[in-house]
Coordinates of C-alpha atoms in Angstrom, one line a residue:
Chain A
M1 CA 0.0 0.0 0.0
T2 CA 2.2 2.8 -1.3
P3 CA 1.2 6.0 -3.0
L4 CA 0.6 5.7 -6.8
E5 CA 3.3 7.2 -9.0
Q6 CA 1.5 6.6 -12.3
I7 CA -2.0 6.1 -13.9
P8 CA -3.9 3.6 -11.7
T9 CA -4.4 0.2 -13.3
A10 CA -7.5 -2.0 -13.0
D11 CA -5.9 -3.8 -10.1
D12 CA -5.2 -0.5 -8.4
L13 CA -8.8 0.5 -8.7
R14 CA -10.0 -2.8 -7.3
A15 CA -7.6 -2.5 -4.4
T16 CA -8.8 1.1 -3.8
L17 CA -12.5 0.2 -3.6
E18 CA -11.7 -2.7 -1.2
R19 CA -9.6 -0.3 0.9
I20 CA -12.1 2.5 1.3
A21 CA -15.4 0.4 1.3
P22 CA -15.5 0.1 5.1
Y23 CA -15.6 3.9 5.4
I24 CA -17.7 5.2 2.5
H25 CA -21.3 4.7 1.4
N26 CA -22.2 2.6 -1.7
T27 CA -24.6 5.4 -2.6
P28 CA -28.0 4.8 -3.9
V29 CA -28.9 5.1 -7.6
F30 CA -32.0 7.1 -8.5
H31 CA -34.3 7.0 -11.5
S32 CA -37.5 8.5 -12.6
K33 CA -39.9 7.4 -15.3
R34 CA -41.1 11.0 -15.9
F35 CA -37.5 12.3 -16.1
N36 CA -36.8 9.6 -18.7
E37 CA -39.9 10.6 -20.7
R38 CA -38.6 14.1 -20.9
A39 CA -35.0 13.3 -21.5
G40 CA -35.7 10.7 -24.1
S41 CA -33.3 8.3 -22.5
H42 CA -33.0 5.8 -19.6
C43 CA -31.2 7.6 -16.9
F44 CA -29.5 6.3 -13.7
F45 CA -28.4 9.0 -11.2
K46 CA -25.5 8.0 -8.8
G47 CA -26.3 9.9 -5.6
E48 CA -22.9 11.1 -4.4
H49 CA -24.7 14.0 -2.6
L50 CA -25.6 11.2 -0.1
Q51 CA -21.9 10.2 0.3
K52 CA -20.1 10.9 3.6
T53 CA -19.4 14.6 3.9
G54 CA -22.0 15.2 1.1
A55 CA -19.8 14.7 -1.9
F56 CA -17.7 12.1 -3.8
K57 CA -14.6 13.8 -2.4
A58 CA -14.8 11.5 0.6
R59 CA -13.7 8.6 -1.6
G60 CA -10.4 10.1 -2.9
A61 CA -9.6 11.7 0.5
M62 CA -10.2 8.4 2.3
N63 CA -8.0 6.6 -0.2
A64 CA -5.2 9.1 0.0
V65 CA -5.3 9.1 3.8
L66 CA -5.1 5.3 4.0
V67 CA -2.4 5.0 1.5
H68 CA -0.2 7.6 3.4
Q69 CA -1.2 6.4 6.8
K70 CA 2.2 5.1 7.8
I71 CA 4.3 8.1 6.7
A72 CA 1.7 10.6 8.0
R73 CA 1.6 9.1 11.5
G74 CA 1.6 11.8 14.1
K75 CA 2.1 14.5 11.5
G76 CA -1.2 14.5 9.7
F77 CA -2.3 15.9 6.4
V78 CA -2.6 19.3 4.8
T79 CA -4.5 20.7 1.8
H80 CA -5.9 23.9 0.4
S81 CA -9.5 24.0 -0.5
S82 CA -12.4 26.3 -0.3
G83 CA -14.8 23.5 -1.1
N84 CA -15.7 19.9 -0.5
H85 CA -12.2 18.4 -0.5
G86 CA -11.2 20.3 2.7
A87 CA -14.1 18.8 4.6
A88 CA -13.5 15.4 3.1
L89 CA -9.8 15.4 4.1
A90 CA -10.7 16.5 7.6
W91 CA -13.3 13.7 7.8
A92 CA -10.9 11.1 6.3
A93 CA -8.0 12.0 8.6
S94 CA -10.3 11.9 11.7
N95 CA -11.3 8.3 10.7
I96 CA -7.7 7.2 11.3
G97 CA -7.0 9.5 14.3
E98 CA -4.8 11.9 12.4
K99 CA -4.9 15.7 12.1
A100 CA -5.8 17.6 9.0
H101 CA -4.8 21.2 8.3
I102 CA -7.1 22.9 5.8
V103 CA -6.0 26.1 4.3
M104 CA -9.0 28.2 3.4
P105 CA -9.4 31.7 2.0
S106 CA -10.5 34.3 4.7
N107 CA -13.7 34.9 2.7
A108 CA -14.8 31.2 2.6
P109 CA -18.5 30.8 3.3
K110 CA -19.5 30.1 6.9
A111 CA -21.1 26.8 6.0
K112 CA -17.8 25.5 4.5
I113 CA -15.8 26.6 7.5
E114 CA -18.3 24.9 9.8
A115 CA -18.2 21.7 7.8
V116 CA -14.4 21.5 8.1
Q117 CA -14.6 22.2 11.8
S118 CA -17.4 19.7 12.4
Y119 CA -15.0 16.9 11.1
G120 CA -12.2 18.2 13.4
G121 CA -10.2 19.9 10.7
I122 CA -7.7 22.6 11.8
I123 CA -8.3 25.7 9.6
E124 CA -5.5 28.0 8.5
F125 CA -6.9 31.1 7.0
C126 CA -5.1 33.0 4.2
T127 CA -5.8 35.8 1.8
P128 CA -8.0 34.6 -1.1
T129 CA -5.5 34.1 -3.9
L130 CA -4.2 30.8 -5.3
A131 CA -0.6 31.9 -4.5
A132 CA -1.4 32.6 -0.9
R133 CA -3.2 29.3 -0.6
E134 CA -0.3 27.3 -2.0
Q135 CA 2.2 29.3 0.1
T136 CA 0.3 28.8 3.3
A137 CA -0.1 25.1 2.7
Q138 CA 3.6 24.9 2.0
A139 CA 4.4 26.7 5.3
V140 CA 2.1 24.3 7.2
K141 CA 3.8 21.3 5.6
E142 CA 7.3 22.6 6.5
K143 CA 6.3 23.4 10.0
T144 CA 4.4 20.2 10.8
G145 CA 5.6 17.6 8.4
A146 CA 2.0 17.0 7.3
I147 CA 1.5 15.2 4.0
F148 CA 0.0 17.4 1.3
I149 CA -2.9 15.9 -0.5
H150 CA -3.9 17.8 -3.7
P151 CA -7.7 18.0 -4.3
Y152 CA -7.5 16.3 -7.7
D153 CA -4.0 16.3 -9.3
N154 CA -3.0 13.1 -7.5
Y155 CA -3.3 9.5 -8.6
D156 CA -4.6 8.2 -5.2
I157 CA -7.3 10.8 -5.3
I158 CA -8.2 9.8 -8.9
A159 CA -8.3 6.1 -7.9
G160 CA -10.6 7.0 -5.0
Q161 CA -13.0 9.0 -7.2
A162 CA -13.1 6.2 -9.7
T163 CA -14.9 4.0 -7.2
A164 CA -18.1 5.9 -7.7
T165 CA -18.2 4.7 -11.3
M166 CA -17.1 1.2 -10.3
E167 CA -20.2 0.9 -8.0
L168 CA -22.5 2.3 -10.7
L169 CA -21.1 -0.1 -13.3
D170 CA -21.4 -2.9 -10.9
E171 CA -25.2 -2.2 -10.7
H172 CA -25.5 -1.2 -14.4
P173 CA -22.7 -2.8 -16.4
D174 CA -24.5 -2.0 -19.7
L175 CA -24.5 1.8 -19.5
K176 CA -24.2 3.3 -23.0
Y177 CA -23.3 6.8 -21.8
L178 CA -21.7 8.2 -18.7
L179 CA -22.1 11.9 -18.0
V180 CA -19.6 13.4 -15.5
P181 CA -19.1 17.1 -14.4
V182 CA -15.6 18.4 -14.9
G183 CA -13.7 21.0 -12.9
G184 CA -10.2 19.9 -11.9
G185 CA -10.9 16.6 -13.5
G186 CA -10.6 14.3 -10.5
L187 CA -14.1 12.7 -10.9
L188 CA -14.0 12.7 -14.7
S189 CA -10.5 11.1 -15.0
G190 CA -11.5 8.5 -12.3
A191 CA -14.8 7.7 -14.1
A192 CA -13.0 7.5 -17.5
L193 CA -10.5 5.0 -16.1
A194 CA -13.1 2.9 -14.3
N195 CA -15.2 2.7 -17.5
A196 CA -12.1 1.9 -19.6
Y197 CA -11.4 -1.1 -17.3
F198 CA -14.9 -2.2 -16.2
G199 CA -17.4 -0.7 -18.6
A200 CA -18.2 0.0 -22.2
A201 CA -19.9 3.4 -22.0
T202 CA -19.1 6.5 -24.0
V203 CA -17.8 8.9 -21.4
I204 CA -18.8 12.6 -21.7
G205 CA -17.5 15.5 -19.6
C206 CA -20.0 18.2 -18.7
E207 CA -18.9 21.7 -18.1
P208 CA -20.4 25.2 -17.6
T209 CA -20.0 27.4 -20.7
N210 CA -18.9 30.1 -18.3
A211 CA -15.8 28.0 -17.2
A212 CA -15.0 26.1 -20.4
D213 CA -11.3 25.5 -19.9
A214 CA -11.6 21.7 -20.0
H215 CA -13.6 22.0 -23.2
E216 CA -11.0 24.2 -24.7
S217 CA -8.0 22.1 -23.5
F218 CA -9.7 18.9 -24.7
N219 CA -10.6 20.3 -28.2
S220 CA -7.3 22.1 -28.8
G221 CA -5.1 19.3 -27.3
R222 CA -3.1 21.7 -25.2
W223 CA -3.8 22.5 -21.5
V224 CA -5.5 25.9 -21.1
P225 CA -6.1 27.4 -17.6
V226 CA -9.5 28.7 -16.5
T227 CA -9.4 32.5 -16.8
S228 CA -13.0 33.5 -15.8
A229 CA -15.4 31.3 -14.0
D230 CA -18.7 33.2 -13.4
T231 CA -20.8 30.1 -12.8
I232 CA -23.1 28.9 -10.0
A233 CA -21.4 25.5 -10.4
D234 CA -18.8 26.6 -7.8
G235 CA -17.2 23.1 -7.7
L236 CA -16.2 23.4 -11.4
R237 CA -14.3 26.7 -11.3
T238 CA -10.8 25.2 -11.3
S239 CA -8.4 24.3 -14.2
L240 CA -7.7 20.7 -15.2
G241 CA -4.9 19.0 -13.3
T242 CA -1.8 17.9 -15.1
R243 CA -2.4 14.2 -14.2
N244 CA -6.1 14.4 -15.0
F245 CA -5.8 15.9 -18.5
P246 CA -4.0 13.1 -20.2
I247 CA -6.4 10.5 -18.8
I248 CA -9.3 12.6 -20.0
Q249 CA -7.7 12.9 -23.5
S250 CA -7.3 9.2 -23.8
H251 CA -10.7 8.0 -22.4
V252 CA -13.3 10.7 -22.8
E253 CA -15.3 11.1 -26.0
E254 CA -16.3 14.8 -25.8
I255 CA -17.1 17.6 -23.4
I256 CA -20.5 19.2 -23.5
L257 CA -21.0 22.8 -22.5
V258 CA -24.2 24.0 -20.7
T259 CA -25.3 27.5 -19.9
E260 CA -26.2 28.9 -16.5
A261 CA -29.9 28.9 -17.4
E262 CA -29.6 25.2 -18.4
I263 CA -27.8 24.3 -15.1
T264 CA -30.5 26.2 -13.0
E265 CA -33.3 24.6 -14.9
A266 CA -31.8 21.1 -14.4
W267 CA -31.3 21.8 -10.7
H268 CA -35.0 22.6 -10.3
Y269 CA -36.0 19.6 -12.4
V270 CA -34.0 17.3 -10.1
L271 CA -35.8 18.7 -7.1
A272 CA -39.2 18.4 -8.7
R273 CA -38.7 14.9 -10.1
L274 CA -36.1 13.1 -8.0
K275 CA -36.8 15.1 -4.8
Q276 CA -33.0 15.3 -4.4
F277 CA -31.1 18.4 -3.1
I278 CA -27.9 18.6 -5.1
E279 CA -25.4 21.4 -5.5
P280 CA -25.4 23.3 -8.8
S281 CA -22.2 21.5 -10.0
A282 CA -24.1 18.2 -9.8
A283 CA -26.8 19.7 -12.0
V284 CA -24.3 20.2 -14.8
G285 CA -24.4 16.6 -15.9
V286 CA -28.2 16.6 -15.7
A287 CA -28.4 19.7 -17.8
A288 CA -26.2 18.0 -20.5
C289 CA -28.5 15.0 -20.5
L290 CA -31.6 17.2 -21.0
K291 CA -29.8 19.2 -23.7
K292 CA -28.6 16.3 -25.8
S293 CA -30.8 13.3 -25.7
M294 CA -28.8 10.1 -25.3
S295 CA -30.7 7.2 -26.7
G296 CA -29.9 4.4 -24.3
K297 CA -28.9 3.7 -20.7
T298 CA -27.2 6.7 -19.4
G299 CA -25.4 7.1 -16.0
I300 CA -25.1 10.5 -14.5
L301 CA -22.9 11.3 -11.5
L302 CA -24.5 13.6 -9.0
C303 CA -21.3 14.8 -7.5
G304 CA -22.4 16.5 -4.3
G305 CA -25.1 18.2 -2.3
N306 CA -23.3 20.9 -0.3
M307 CA -24.9 24.3 -0.7
D308 CA -26.6 26.9 1.4
T309 CA -30.2 25.9 1.8
L310 CA -31.2 29.6 1.6
K311 CA -29.4 30.4 -1.7
W312 CA -31.7 29.0 -4.4
P313 CA -30.8 29.5 -8.0
L314 CA -33.8 31.3 -9.4
R315 CA -35.1 30.6 -12.9
Chain B
M1 CA -61.9 -8.2 -2.2
T2 CA -64.8 -6.0 -1.1
P3 CA -64.7 -2.4 0.3
L4 CA -64.1 -2.3 4.0
E5 CA -67.2 -1.4 6.2
Q6 CA -65.3 -1.2 9.5
I7 CA -61.9 -0.6 11.1
P8 CA -59.3 -2.7 9.2
T9 CA -58.0 -5.8 11.0
A10 CA -54.4 -7.1 10.9
D11 CA -55.5 -9.5 8.1
D12 CA -57.0 -6.6 6.2
L13 CA -53.7 -4.7 6.4
R14 CA -51.7 -7.7 5.2
A15 CA -54.1 -8.2 2.3
T16 CA -53.8 -4.6 1.4
L17 CA -50.1 -4.5 1.3
E18 CA -50.1 -7.6 -0.9
R19 CA -52.7 -6.1 -3.2
I20 CA -50.9 -2.8 -3.8
A21 CA -47.3 -3.9 -3.6
P22 CA -47.0 -4.5 -7.4
Y23 CA -47.9 -0.9 -8.1
I24 CA -46.2 1.1 -5.3
H25 CA -42.6 1.6 -4.2
N26 CA -41.3 0.2 -0.9
T27 CA -39.7 3.6 -0.3
P28 CA -36.2 3.9 1.1
V29 CA -35.5 4.8 4.8
F30 CA -33.0 7.6 5.4
H31 CA -30.9 8.3 8.4
S32 CA -28.1 10.7 9.3
K33 CA -25.5 10.5 12.0
R34 CA -25.4 14.3 12.4
F35 CA -29.2 14.6 12.5
N36 CA -29.2 12.1 15.3
E37 CA -26.5 14.0 17.2
R38 CA -28.6 17.1 17.1
A39 CA -31.9 15.4 17.8
G40 CA -30.5 13.3 20.6
S41 CA -32.3 10.2 19.2
H42 CA -31.8 7.6 16.6
C43 CA -34.1 8.6 13.7
F44 CA -35.3 6.7 10.7
F45 CA -37.1 8.7 8.0
K46 CA -39.5 6.8 5.7
G47 CA -39.2 8.5 2.4
E48 CA -42.8 8.7 1.0
H49 CA -41.8 11.8 -1.0
L50 CA -40.2 9.2 -3.3
Q51 CA -43.5 7.3 -3.5
K52 CA -45.3 7.1 -6.9
T53 CA -47.0 10.5 -7.4
G54 CA -44.7 12.0 -4.8
A55 CA -46.7 11.2 -1.7
F56 CA -48.1 8.4 0.4
K57 CA -51.5 9.1 -1.1
A58 CA -50.6 6.6 -3.9
R59 CA -51.0 3.8 -1.4
G60 CA -54.6 4.5 -0.3
A61 CA -55.7 5.5 -3.8
M62 CA -54.3 2.3 -5.3
N63 CA -56.0 0.2 -2.7
A64 CA -59.4 1.9 -3.0
V65 CA -59.2 1.6 -6.8
L66 CA -58.4 -2.1 -6.7
V67 CA -61.0 -2.9 -4.1
H68 CA -63.7 -1.1 -6.2
Q69 CA -62.3 -2.4 -9.6
K70 CA -65.3 -4.5 -10.4
I71 CA -68.1 -2.1 -9.6
A72 CA -66.2 0.8 -11.1
R73 CA -65.7 -0.9 -14.5
G74 CA -66.4 1.5 -17.3
K75 CA -67.6 4.2 -14.9
G76 CA -64.4 5.2 -13.2
F77 CA -63.8 7.2 -10.0
V78 CA -64.4 10.7 -8.7
T79 CA -63.0 12.7 -5.8
H80 CA -62.5 16.3 -4.8
S81 CA -59.0 17.3 -3.9
S82 CA -56.8 20.3 -4.3
G83 CA -53.8 18.3 -3.2
N84 CA -52.0 15.0 -3.5
H85 CA -55.0 12.7 -3.4
G86 CA -56.3 14.0 -6.7
A87 CA -53.1 13.2 -8.5
A88 CA -52.9 9.8 -6.7
L89 CA -56.4 8.8 -7.7
A90 CA -55.8 9.8 -11.3
W91 CA -52.6 7.7 -11.3
A92 CA -54.2 4.7 -9.5
A93 CA -57.2 4.7 -11.9
S94 CA -55.0 4.9 -14.9
N95 CA -53.1 1.8 -13.7
I96 CA -56.3 -0.3 -14.2
G97 CA -57.4 1.5 -17.3
E98 CA -60.3 3.5 -15.6
K99 CA -61.1 7.1 -15.7
A100 CA -60.8 9.5 -12.7
H101 CA -62.7 12.7 -12.4
I102 CA -60.9 15.1 -10.1
V103 CA -62.9 18.1 -8.8
M104 CA -60.5 21.0 -8.2
P105 CA -61.1 24.6 -7.1
S106 CA -60.7 27.0 -9.9
N107 CA -57.8 28.7 -8.1
A108 CA -55.8 25.5 -7.7
P109 CA -52.0 25.9 -8.3
K110 CA -50.9 25.2 -11.8
A111 CA -48.5 22.5 -10.6
K112 CA -51.3 20.5 -9.0
I113 CA -53.5 20.8 -12.1
E114 CA -50.6 19.7 -14.3
A115 CA -49.9 16.7 -12.0
V116 CA -53.5 15.5 -12.2
Q117 CA -53.5 15.9 -16.0
S118 CA -50.1 14.1 -16.4
Y119 CA -51.7 11.0 -14.9
G120 CA -54.7 11.3 -17.2
G121 CA -57.2 12.7 -14.7
I122 CA -60.2 14.5 -16.0
I123 CA -60.4 17.8 -14.1
E124 CA -63.8 19.4 -13.2
F125 CA -63.3 22.9 -11.9
C126 CA -65.6 24.4 -9.3
T127 CA -65.7 27.6 -7.2
P128 CA -63.2 27.3 -4.3
T129 CA -65.6 26.4 -1.4
L130 CA -66.0 23.0 0.3
A131 CA -69.8 23.1 -0.5
A132 CA -69.1 23.6 -4.3
R133 CA -66.5 20.8 -4.3
E134 CA -68.9 18.3 -2.7
Q135 CA -71.7 19.4 -4.9
T136 CA -69.7 19.1 -8.1
A137 CA -68.4 15.7 -7.1
Q138 CA -71.9 14.6 -6.4
A139 CA -73.0 15.9 -9.8
V140 CA -70.2 14.0 -11.5
K141 CA -71.1 10.9 -9.6
E142 CA -74.8 11.1 -10.6
K143 CA -73.9 11.8 -14.3
T144 CA -71.2 9.1 -14.8
G145 CA -71.9 6.5 -12.1
A146 CA -68.3 7.0 -11.0
I147 CA -67.3 5.7 -7.5
F148 CA -66.5 8.4 -5.0
I149 CA -63.3 7.9 -3.1
H150 CA -62.9 10.3 -0.1
P151 CA -59.3 11.5 0.5
Y152 CA -59.1 10.1 4.0
D153 CA -62.5 9.3 5.6
N154 CA -62.6 5.8 4.1
Y155 CA -61.4 2.5 5.5
D156 CA -59.8 1.3 2.3
I157 CA -57.8 4.5 2.1
I158 CA -56.8 4.1 5.8
A159 CA -55.7 0.5 5.1
G160 CA -53.6 1.7 2.1
Q161 CA -51.9 4.5 4.1
A162 CA -51.1 1.9 6.9
T163 CA -48.8 0.1 4.5
A164 CA -46.1 2.8 4.8
T165 CA -45.8 2.0 8.5
M166 CA -45.9 -1.7 7.9
E167 CA -42.9 -1.4 5.6
L168 CA -41.0 0.7 8.1
L169 CA -41.8 -1.7 10.9
D170 CA -40.7 -4.6 8.7
E171 CA -37.3 -3.0 8.5
H172 CA -37.2 -1.6 12.1
P173 CA -39.5 -3.7 14.2
D174 CA -38.1 -2.2 17.4
L175 CA -39.1 1.5 16.9
K176 CA -39.8 3.1 20.3
Y177 CA -41.5 6.2 18.8
L178 CA -43.4 6.9 15.6
L179 CA -44.0 10.5 14.5
V180 CA -46.7 11.1 11.9
P181 CA -48.1 14.4 10.5
V182 CA -51.9 14.7 10.9
G183 CA -54.3 16.6 8.7
G184 CA -57.4 14.6 7.8
G185 CA -55.9 11.7 9.7
G186 CA -55.6 9.2 6.9
L187 CA -51.9 8.6 7.4
L188 CA -52.0 8.9 11.2
S189 CA -54.9 6.5 11.7
G190 CA -53.3 4.0 9.3
A191 CA -49.9 4.3 11.1
A192 CA -51.6 3.8 14.5
L193 CA -53.4 0.7 13.3
A194 CA -50.3 -0.8 11.7
N195 CA -48.3 -0.2 14.9
A196 CA -51.1 -1.6 17.1
Y197 CA -51.0 -4.9 15.1
F198 CA -47.3 -5.1 14.0
G199 CA -45.3 -2.8 16.2
A200 CA -44.8 -1.6 19.8
A201 CA -44.0 2.1 19.3
T202 CA -45.6 5.1 21.0
V203 CA -47.4 6.8 18.2
I204 CA -47.4 10.6 18.2
G205 CA -49.4 12.8 15.9
C206 CA -47.7 16.0 14.7
E207 CA -49.6 19.1 13.8
P208 CA -49.0 22.8 13.0
T209 CA -50.0 25.1 15.9
N210 CA -51.8 27.2 13.3
A211 CA -54.1 24.3 12.3
A212 CA -54.5 22.6 15.7
D213 CA -57.9 21.0 15.3
A214 CA -56.7 17.4 15.7
H215 CA -54.8 18.4 18.9
E216 CA -58.0 20.0 20.3
S217 CA -60.3 17.1 19.2
F218 CA -57.8 14.6 20.7
N219 CA -57.4 16.4 24.0
S220 CA -61.1 17.3 24.5
G221 CA -62.4 14.0 23.3
R222 CA -64.9 15.6 20.9
W223 CA -64.5 16.3 17.2
V224 CA -63.6 19.9 16.5
P225 CA -63.4 21.2 12.9
V226 CA -60.4 23.3 11.7
T227 CA -61.5 26.9 11.7
S228 CA -58.3 28.7 10.6
A229 CA -55.3 27.1 8.9
D230 CA -52.7 29.7 8.2
T231 CA -49.8 27.2 7.8
I232 CA -47.2 26.4 5.1
A233 CA -48.0 22.8 5.8
D234 CA -50.7 22.9 3.1
G235 CA -51.4 19.1 3.3
L236 CA -52.5 19.5 7.0
R237 CA -55.2 22.2 6.7
T238 CA -58.2 19.8 6.8
S239 CA -60.3 18.6 9.7
L240 CA -60.1 15.0 11.1
G241 CA -62.3 12.4 9.3
T242 CA -65.1 10.7 11.3
R243 CA -63.6 7.3 10.6
N244 CA -60.0 8.5 11.4
F245 CA -60.7 10.2 14.8
P246 CA -61.8 7.1 16.8
I247 CA -58.8 5.1 15.6
I248 CA -56.5 8.0 16.6
Q249 CA -58.2 8.2 20.0
S250 CA -57.6 4.5 20.6
H251 CA -54.1 4.1 19.4
V252 CA -52.3 7.5 19.5
E253 CA -50.4 8.7 22.6
E254 CA -50.4 12.4 22.1
I255 CA -50.4 15.2 19.5
I256 CA -47.4 17.5 19.4
L257 CA -47.8 21.1 18.1
V258 CA -45.1 22.9 16.1
T259 CA -44.9 26.5 15.0
E260 CA -44.4 27.8 11.5
A261 CA -40.8 28.8 12.4
E262 CA -40.1 25.3 13.7
I263 CA -41.6 23.7 10.5
T264 CA -39.5 26.0 8.3
E265 CA -36.3 25.3 10.3
A266 CA -36.9 21.5 10.1
W267 CA -37.5 21.8 6.3
H268 CA -34.2 23.5 5.8
Y269 CA -32.4 21.0 8.1
V270 CA -33.8 18.0 6.1
L271 CA -32.4 19.6 3.0
A272 CA -29.0 20.3 4.5
R273 CA -28.5 16.9 6.3
L274 CA -30.6 14.4 4.4
K275 CA -30.4 16.2 1.0
Q276 CA -34.1 15.4 0.6
F277 CA -36.7 17.7 -0.9
I278 CA -39.9 17.3 1.1
E279 CA -43.1 19.3 1.3
P280 CA -43.6 21.5 4.4
S281 CA -46.3 19.0 5.7
A282 CA -43.5 16.4 5.8
A283 CA -41.3 18.7 7.9
V284 CA -43.9 18.8 10.7
G285 CA -42.9 15.4 12.0
V286 CA -39.2 16.3 11.8
A287 CA -39.9 19.6 13.7
A288 CA -41.7 17.6 16.4
C289 CA -38.6 15.4 16.7
L290 CA -36.2 18.3 17.0
K291 CA -38.5 20.0 19.5
K292 CA -39.0 17.1 21.8
S293 CA -36.0 14.7 22.0
M294 CA -37.1 11.1 21.9
S295 CA -34.5 8.9 23.5
G296 CA -34.6 5.8 21.4
K297 CA -35.3 4.5 17.9
T298 CA -37.7 6.9 16.3
G299 CA -39.5 6.5 13.0
I300 CA -40.6 9.6 11.1
L301 CA -43.0 9.5 8.1
L302 CA -41.9 12.0 5.4
C303 CA -45.4 12.1 3.9
G304 CA -44.6 13.8 0.5
G305 CA -42.5 15.9 -1.7
N306 CA -44.8 17.9 -3.9
M307 CA -44.2 21.6 -3.7
D308 CA -43.3 24.4 -6.1
T309 CA -39.5 24.4 -6.4
L310 CA -39.5 28.2 -6.5
K311 CA -41.4 28.7 -3.3
W312 CA -38.8 28.2 -0.6
P313 CA -40.0 28.7 2.9
L314 CA -37.5 31.4 4.2
R315 CA -36.1 31.3 7.7

């Protein structure tokens, strides 16, 4: 059980699922006859909003923490995250009795701060720039010896996120399409690998038009950073990771873009039909499905459900 | 298989569940570690918002329709309802190829009208008074020979609603408390009977302070109609049925009242913790649980999930 240095193999993924299974939920899969009638396809929604910590991030974080358990002993972990990865790492570290230092921007939403605290994470605030976040994380690492776990640009994280798709394929091995939201690419690269080894679906990344860096990188064949990201899908505002991009290039068919209006409409439709409260990032895959009818069995990863219950996206 | 003329027996309930099982969902049961920590009890939420038609009403309607199948042949069914029962009866009748006439007030919300139509129900509009509704339903009945199915004051409906509690007790036979919202009393009287026959829980009705007729009837021992019902729990604005009240008197321990603020807070908490989109009526049982800590295994019936996704109750 050593950290992965290269793209996870089928055996790596099997070992990962076995390793983290005692800690995570095999989340339920939802479907709706009336959703299918409207979408013109046969959809299966993997409910990672019901995962521990409210997002698929618990999978990768738990895997990374277990893989580094020996070398992290007594020193703990560190990451920078304003989103779900911080809470997930705090939760994962607490499961094995280790500390987690979470570097967060000083303007992080109260709900995110409370989530990290509720799992016992030690918050280090910094000014809200990427440079300050990386610098602060580096300082914590040097001071404490904590192991740094990147939110997505990390093969152990990618292997962990792949397990969501492994579970879905275990239940529905004959999926024809698999729709996955893409931000940093942790979930999408994991899904693409899992499908390459254990499935036969066409894997499609789903991204907001307003943060279309993955779409541009994918279509041009060269990595492009996100420059503006004015989208309600706050989990998808990051650029693709260097480890994630090549996997996506090899195993993903296309990246579909959806507008803010389409994301909002899909979010409301999931509430109305599935009665599930997901975060806007999770509605991006749903929006893509409603936009482009897939004729056949379609899996959609609902990546998370962490959002302020008072901030409804209005139509 | 004839309509019930008296309080359903244990055998009647078993036969009912067997009869409707091919049509309805055995809905999932949710729980949350963090919800339990706050509530100070061990809660199990029966997800009837994921039932066919989005509410437990599908159970009773399906039972009533099957029981009357022979005598309704070619004539269909009729009811008056501005809420979930109308959609449920339309759905149930369509399952056996019969018509359903649903009398609705002319000011019924568009979403409710569309729900009835989507299940093939024939809508008869009337002026928005109880007298007009009853009169219109009577006229439809005389004209078409359709069988009238009351939303709750009907033993076949009560037997159908009881099956939600039967399923919950089948999974958790050792419930110590069972919290059930009460409006007309169809769900509560059914739950009370199911628990009397198959469980050993203390059954508690949960009602908005702003529509406290069941509380008053229960405590005074004489039936009191609802006079004002200014509550967001729109499913609980009706008076107790004459068949429901005696069952509740015999098998329910107490009725807890909750304020509008408590209902709203519980609704938000269910979104944040369980990620489930329920209607305000379903939050009434949750609010009661958060108000009055039950020490021990507690079942809570989430009765439905039909509400406008744009009308959030604000805190």
